[in-house]
Amino acid sequence: MKIASVVVDVPTKQTDKSYDYLIPEKWQDVIQPGMRVIVPFGPRNIQGFVTGIKVESEIKQLREIIEPMDIEPVLNRELLELGDWLTDKTLCFKIFAYQAMLPAALKAKYEKKVRLAAGVEPEQLPVQLRGYFETGQMLDWTMALEHNIVPLLQREAAAGLLEVIYLVKDKVRKKQVKFVKPVVSPEEIKKELEGLPANAEKQKQILRFFLDHNQPIELKQLTAELKVSSAVVKALASKQLVAEFDMEIYRDPFEHRSFERTIPLPLTNAQTTAIKPILTAIEKNEHEVFLLYGVTGSGKTEIYLQSIQEVIDKGKEAIVLVPEISLTPQMVNRFKGRFGDLVAVLHSGLSAGEKYDEWRKIQRKEVKVAVGARSAIFAPFENIGIIIIDEEHETSYKQEDMPRYHARDVAIRRAQTNNCPVVLGSATPSLESFARAQKNVYHLLTLPTRMNNQPLPAVEIIDMREELRAGNRSMFSRKLFELLQDRIAKKQQTVLFLNKRGHSSFVMCRDCGYVVNCPNCDISLTYHRAGVQMKCHYCGYETIVPKVCPECSSEYIRYFGTGTQKVEDELGKILPEARVIRMDVDTTGRKGAHERLLKEFQEGKADILLGTQMIAKGLDFPNITLVGVLSADTMLHLPDFRSSEKTFQLLTQVSGRAGRHQLPGEVIIQTYTPEHYSIELAGHQDFDQFYQREMLVRRMHHYPPFYYLSLITVSHEQLLTVVSATEKITNYVRSQLSNEAVILGPAVSPIARINNRYRYQCLIKYKREPNLTRTLKTILDQYQKEAKNGLLVSVDVNPFILM
Ligand code: ADP
Ligand code: ZN
Ligand code: ZN
């Protein structure tokens, strides 16, 4: 008798444990830990993960597993164990931990099919299976189960003859492409060609094309190549010479790009010194965390590449994390250029199918390097030799939903298990990491200068209050305007950066000061000119901009603050000759748009690139000699203890975009608070000073890295219910922790209401509290069970957003 422990896909407190199920005889050799299965649960059949297999159970009346969902485990042993760890560290439901590790295509809304692997002929399969795949068909998983052939399929899949794919069930999201193919023989085409009248030249062209290429071709490609309209194809189709049909395709996102191969560069002295301890750790299979601290352009990426080469040479694998917004083609090219097809890239721009394909390459060990954003930390490698986190200070490495993990913590955990080094790279390390390096918990490696020995660009801070006093009401200071004109005259390029975080484009009445807020959440709606609409970023509520103020009926109600669109409009007025490319959520929403706009800028099709933080990273074009930051302060005033740190990092990063090559660069930072240390020190790009200053502030206010934080957020539709529950929770926390813990609350959350739910919080600051995890678990146990009355309690350990 074999029994499987199964974690079921029912994310509630009561069901957050494993259940025992009997494995039916016929599945005994099939089902393994790490596979997904369908099990009966109450009256329903649901999905679950097999976490282990045993021969005994304390439960007498076991129900049977209905069927497996996988041919092979989707989670390896290390990842299953990592799931336990994640559950414990982030206090999430185990099912969420497992799901976070898998690509979206492996979640339920997808249809599973089996097909022949590339290049395999049906004849290579055992006789019983051939029929299913003869005409290039795919086999439905449900049919495989009905026909009892899963063990057979499993064997052939293990031998590489078959593969499992996932098709999106939802019809609208399928990517259908129109194809054309000839439906008659070449002889008939020839005959037809002769019969066609002389003026049917376009039709002839198509027929001649199919004489040469007797296979299907994408309609778009055909019409483009032959410069014919689709009506001509239709005419041939109506004569039943060709046929149009739809085909679903998954594209390789990098298919049409060729990668110039690069070879390792001879390292500079500074690089040699920095890489040596990393190579030693790789060689000795030792776990160690390195903090590679070096300004942009100091040669960090080359160190990553050569470390990875060492790992590959040892037959091991590498994971490289980069923030989503720097996963640009330029970045990917660096890795593909060095390691070619050994690289899989995982990022949110891929369709579910494409992501699954990349994930499969990792699982099948067809690649050695996984490059991706946060979730790539779960790449299913089994022999990891190094984990690299570039721009380690980026807040996007922290996931805000369950499981609320930080990729850095997961990286260190996996590296410990795999006995390998972690390299954290940054020009502006997070205070936490730099403090750990100072205390020798991390090994600090420094690259002090830029590769080209170019001085850092000259930064000038402009006090916008002075501008106003001098009568300049424009959003451009006189200096910035002058330099813009200068660059246009010299045919050099400028990047204008607008920090749009915060409440920068809300709708306000100029007469009475009324601001249009979301009716469900206590925040202002964000203005989008595209549809003359306003949107709530928290609940998605949308409405049109009112013509008159609902409060005082004034007609002077309009958007306020500087969105990128407004800057673009103003540029059009003051510098009509400037060619501007705008990059923000509105212009880059479509797939590939981001990349295309950058390419246009690189090709010199514009003088000015204007955008939000998404342009702060990765831009490395030789012709950029001016960077302007229009409003440095917007982020400083957010209710967030990291706002100074984020401001400093962002300004430093943006400044680094200028003068990276031969031409020297200049940076203009416009601000209303030039005296603030994070702005002043960003002007000097002085991280060390900034670190000292900010550490004082953090120590004084009991913030990380001196204290850890945990945040409990409570929400409910009734204000009184929230307040009293938060009070009870806060009192309980106080009773369980030592006097050294600082417990703040109950307090109203910075965003007091989201989606009609009032929000209160309790913030805990602490150094060492052995009781804390147990206390938080007790609270969650208590309240997640009571979720029926609508009270929601969530816990974020080491939160990044305190709102
Ligand atoms: P970072 O990752 O710190 O921004 P990079 O590794 O991208 O720095 O290096 C900056 C530039 O210097 C790149 O164009 C890179 O190709 C070049 N570079 C890096 N290392 C060397 C080297 N050892 N010799 C010559 N050029 C180098
Ligand atoms: Zn008004
Ligand atoms: Zn809302």
Short mmCIF file of C-alpha atoms and ligand atoms in Angstrom, two decimals, residues 508-515 548-557, ligand 2:
data_model
loop_
_atom_site.label_atom_id
_atom_site.label_comp_id
_atom_site.label_asym_id
_atom_site.label_seq_id
_atom_site.Cartn_x
_atom_site.Cartn_y
_atom_site.Cartn_z
CA MET A 508 -8.16 69.24 -8.58
CA CYS A 509 -10.46 72.25 -8.59
CA ARG A 510 -8.40 75.42 -8.76
CA ASP A 511 -11.16 77.40 -7.13
CA CYS A 512 -12.00 75.38 -4.04
CA GLY A 513 -9.20 72.83 -3.85
CA TYR A 514 -11.52 69.82 -4.22
CA VAL A 515 -9.60 66.68 -5.27
CA VAL A 548 -17.46 71.19 -13.44
CA CYS A 549 -16.41 70.83 -9.84
CA PRO A 550 -18.93 68.69 -7.91
CA GLU A 551 -18.32 70.88 -4.85
CA CYS A 552 -18.50 74.45 -6.15
CA SER A 553 -19.51 74.06 -9.80
CA SER A 554 -16.40 75.90 -10.95
CA GLU A 555 -15.22 75.08 -14.44
CA TYR A 556 -11.59 75.33 -13.37
CA ILE A 557 -11.34 71.69 -12.45
ZN ZN B 2 -14.50 73.48 -6.69
#
